Coordinates of C-alpha atoms in Angstrom, one line a residue:
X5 CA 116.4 114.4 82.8
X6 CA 113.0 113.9 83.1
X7 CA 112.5 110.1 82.3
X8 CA 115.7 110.2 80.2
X9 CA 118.7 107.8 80.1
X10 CA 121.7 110.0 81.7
X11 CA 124.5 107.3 80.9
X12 CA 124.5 103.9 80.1
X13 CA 127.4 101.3 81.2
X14 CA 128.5 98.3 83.2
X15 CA 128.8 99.4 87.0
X16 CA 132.8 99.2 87.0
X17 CA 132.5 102.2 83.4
X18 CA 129.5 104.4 85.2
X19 CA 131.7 104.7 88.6
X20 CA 134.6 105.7 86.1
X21 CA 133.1 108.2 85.1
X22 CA 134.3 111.0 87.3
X23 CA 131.5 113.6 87.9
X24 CA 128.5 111.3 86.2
X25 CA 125.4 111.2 87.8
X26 CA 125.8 107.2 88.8
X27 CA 129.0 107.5 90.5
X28 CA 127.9 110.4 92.5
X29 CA 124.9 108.5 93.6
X30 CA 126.8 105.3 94.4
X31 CA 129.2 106.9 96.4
X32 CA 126.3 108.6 98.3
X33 CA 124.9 105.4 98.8
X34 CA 128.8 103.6 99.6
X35 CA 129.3 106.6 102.3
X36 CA 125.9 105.8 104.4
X37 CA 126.8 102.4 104.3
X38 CA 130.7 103.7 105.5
X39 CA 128.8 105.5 108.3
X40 CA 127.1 102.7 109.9
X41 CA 130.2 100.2 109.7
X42 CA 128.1 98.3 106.2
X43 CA 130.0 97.2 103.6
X44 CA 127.6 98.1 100.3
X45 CA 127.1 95.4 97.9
X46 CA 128.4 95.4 94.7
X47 CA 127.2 93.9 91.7
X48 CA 127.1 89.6 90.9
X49 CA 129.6 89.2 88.2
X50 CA 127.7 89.2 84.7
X51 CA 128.4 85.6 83.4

């Protein structure tokens, strides 16, 4: 994927995406913050 657009979405239809390659990194990212007590911060509502 070399420079390639994978998948393309609002945050709330990439993390549905069960298996995509944005929902496994953000729940990467959610479980380091899990570790250390963090709560991650999710997205400002688009207005």
């Amino acid at each position: 994927m070399d420079g390639e657009i994978a998948e393309l979405g609002s945050h709330d239809e990439l993390t549905a995406l069960r298996g995509g390659h944005y929902a496994r990194l953000f729940a990467l990212q959610a479980a380091g913050y899990a570790e250390r007590g963090d709560r991650p911060r999710t997205p400002a509502a688009a207005t």
